[in-house]
Amino acid sequence: MQDSLFFYVLFPHTMFFPLRSITSSSALLLTLALAPVCSAAEPRLEGHSHQGHAFNEGPRQSAPLVNNTGQVHFPITTSWKDGQDYFNQGLGQLHGFWYYEAERSFRQIVAKDPTCAMAYWGLAMANWENEKRAKEFIAKANQHLDKASDHEKLYIKAQANYLDGKPDDAKKRNQKLLHDIESIIDKHPDDIEAKAMLCVRLWQFSRKGLPITSHEAVDALLQQILAVAPHHPAHHYRIHLWDKRNAKRALDSAAKLGSTAPAIAHMWHMPGHIYSKLHRYEDAAWHQQASARIDHGHMIKQLILPDQIHNYAHNNEWLSRNWVHLGNASSALSMAKSLLANPRHPTLNTLEGKAHSYNYGRRRLAEILEKFELWETAIELTSSHWFEPVDVPKHEYPRLRLIGLAHFQLGQKPELEKTITQFDSLIETARTLQKSAQDKASEKAKTDKKSDKETETLVKAAGKSAEGTIKQIKKYQTELNGLVAELNGDKEESLKALKQSARPKWAKALRYLHHGDLETANKLSEEAVTKSTHQTLPLAARIEILHAQGKTEETRSSFEQLRKISSQIDLTTPPFVRLAPIAKSLGLPDNWTQPDTPATDTAVRPELDSLGPIHWTPAVAPGFSHADQNNKPISLADYQGKPLLLIFYLGHGCLHCSEQLNALADRSMDFKDISLPILAISTDTLVGLKKSQENFSAEGENFPFPLIADPEKASFHKYSAHDDFENEPLHGTFLISGTGRILWSDISADPFMDIDFLLSEAKRLPPLHK
């Protein structure tokens, strides 16, 4: 081992690192031995980009020109014959906020023409929401300014000035960028791309303290673009401009936007903003379905995870809400479950990520089960992988509340009382978390030498979130205690708690109806319908309450209103089942729903099924067959009918790979306990594999899972565990189902090391994707 260590110090990229041979003491010696060498010239780690840290993230696989990303053009200086087409593609993707794919397009140019300054500008723009990476990319653009035209230089300098952090005041820095873009327009008045950029920045900065002083002026600028290019994706920015101001003004753009860049899911999503604002939920849901399907189709082709795509989870959770408005319980429930069935990831999809599938899925599932009164389903799902308990109070109390409501509605008093007691432990946990946060804030204030008054303010702020959680938990406790009182026959206490209930106004109205308080029920239901235009559930409750008061004509009128928006209503759910006898009394048919009347102001729409699946569908795992160290072929087909954990590692000389394989080996029994075999594919030749096995065996053990050789990197390419731009293999971890589909993946410059997370997903995902 001493010889091999010396060899590594001299030739770091060729050293063989035996598996299982690194103890803590030898690791320390290794670190000390390498320190002087690394400080002189740090070797590039396997899987890391030779262009710098910023290139370690983002897409590292190439893609062809996909077309349909927007009719845009900005002339750039490039030596690559396809560079202009890829730049136009990336520019269109920027307009569609398809940042991940825009970065892929610009990387393609950099790979072929490393001196193309505008390609690096594009990479910076694709990282508009990641300033750290954007700075690295714009610095690269500046290095190649001499290759850029004067027009291009204006774009690069504007973004470089914005990213230099000066002035310190964010508003002033934002204003400076707007002025720089205006300077481009001043010098190039025919540059519609600069005008489009100014429009989107005006909108984005309006959300950061720089209000739009004239929406009409911005719209006039957009109209200049559309006069020259009627199908320009700047329609996207008209929707954002008028979304919260006057949605009707953007109806024309809502009708056209999807067709301006049909390959970009977000361009189908955005019209949903306008249609939702105008209570046109059928049209909104259609567009959100189109967006979801295009995203899901793209994921299958590119082997990427759902939450890697900008706004993906937001689109789908909003779709579930619009289906609720339409009374489509089954579709809404399926979409909420679909969000929860998506792969979780420590950085991409977590419970704490407010815009992540996991977070949205739990929130929407609780709402849907409550609103459609699916109480048996609620008990079933909260006892399963779909809606599992979590140890974070703010995410657990909505689940417990749902369970409590379900037990009440099912007349299960002991279970309801047991649920209420669990809120006490949640409060204790929240208090503990609050104290911990405040102690940390106090320590930091002390370290930073803050004054007593500043420290008090910081400590109070640190505990604010937990205080809000505790307040909400107590509110739900009161609500559920009121339900216990009702089961005990204590009407006074029950009504007192009902006033504080968190249920929707129309649902509270039905509770007052149950208690015989028709006056309050009528008042609340009328208010709910007024504030919930064209929403089926409030109207259904209103019909019940009007009928109970014997107001036949008003009941009939409200029922006719409901029928006009009834095309997707699920008549098998309790809120609508209760309307059956009322419908009969009014002489309506058993199936009283009516088909939707299509709007006349929308564009021609493609068939939804042609765009992709409505839910995330795991991609088929590519087949492979490679030899192990004994030259015995092992293929994916050998694991047919069984799940598989597939690891791609970068040979025996990769220290990080050895750490991952050793970590997996240490936990091999845990994987065996859940019947999940492990297989590792290496860039090694058979000789390298034999060395790995021999060195592990020298420790007196047999390596607990097979290693197979792919020196040609054929499977690395198939699984996208490869940087196509730099022709380098990447670390990859894949969970493959027994039916041969990729349920989970991580492709990165570094190996995935969170073994507990991996085990958790390996247990959770297969039952959800049978």
PDB file of C-alpha atoms in Angstrom, residues 100 103 219 299 305 319 357 398 536 603 607 643 651 746:
ATOM      1  CA  TYR A 100     -32.595  23.562 -17.889  1.00  0.00           C
ATOM      2  CA  GLU A 103     -28.591  25.581 -20.710  1.00  0.00           C
ATOM      3  CA  ASP A 219     -47.925  46.535 -23.366  1.00  0.00           C
ATOM      4  CA  MET A 299     -38.786  13.352 -19.017  1.00  0.00           C
ATOM      5  CA  LEU A 305     -36.609  13.713 -12.763  1.00  0.00           C
ATOM      6  CA  LEU A 319     -54.355  21.491 -12.259  1.00  0.00           C
ATOM      7  CA  SER A 357     -43.930  17.745  -5.699  1.00  0.00           C
ATOM      8  CA  PRO A 398     -52.737  18.873   8.401  1.00  0.00           C
ATOM      9  CA  THR A 536     -69.049  23.357  -8.306  1.00  0.00           C
ATOM     10  CA  ALA A 603     -56.915  28.496 -30.888  1.00  0.00           C
ATOM     11  CA  GLU A 607     -55.226  16.062 -28.978  1.00  0.00           C
ATOM     12  CA  PRO A 643     -36.020  -4.459  -8.499  1.00  0.00           C
ATOM     13  CA  GLY A 651     -13.165   2.917 -12.120  1.00  0.00           C
ATOM     14  CA  ASP A 746     -29.112  10.670  -9.552  1.00  0.00           C
TER      15      ASP A 746
END
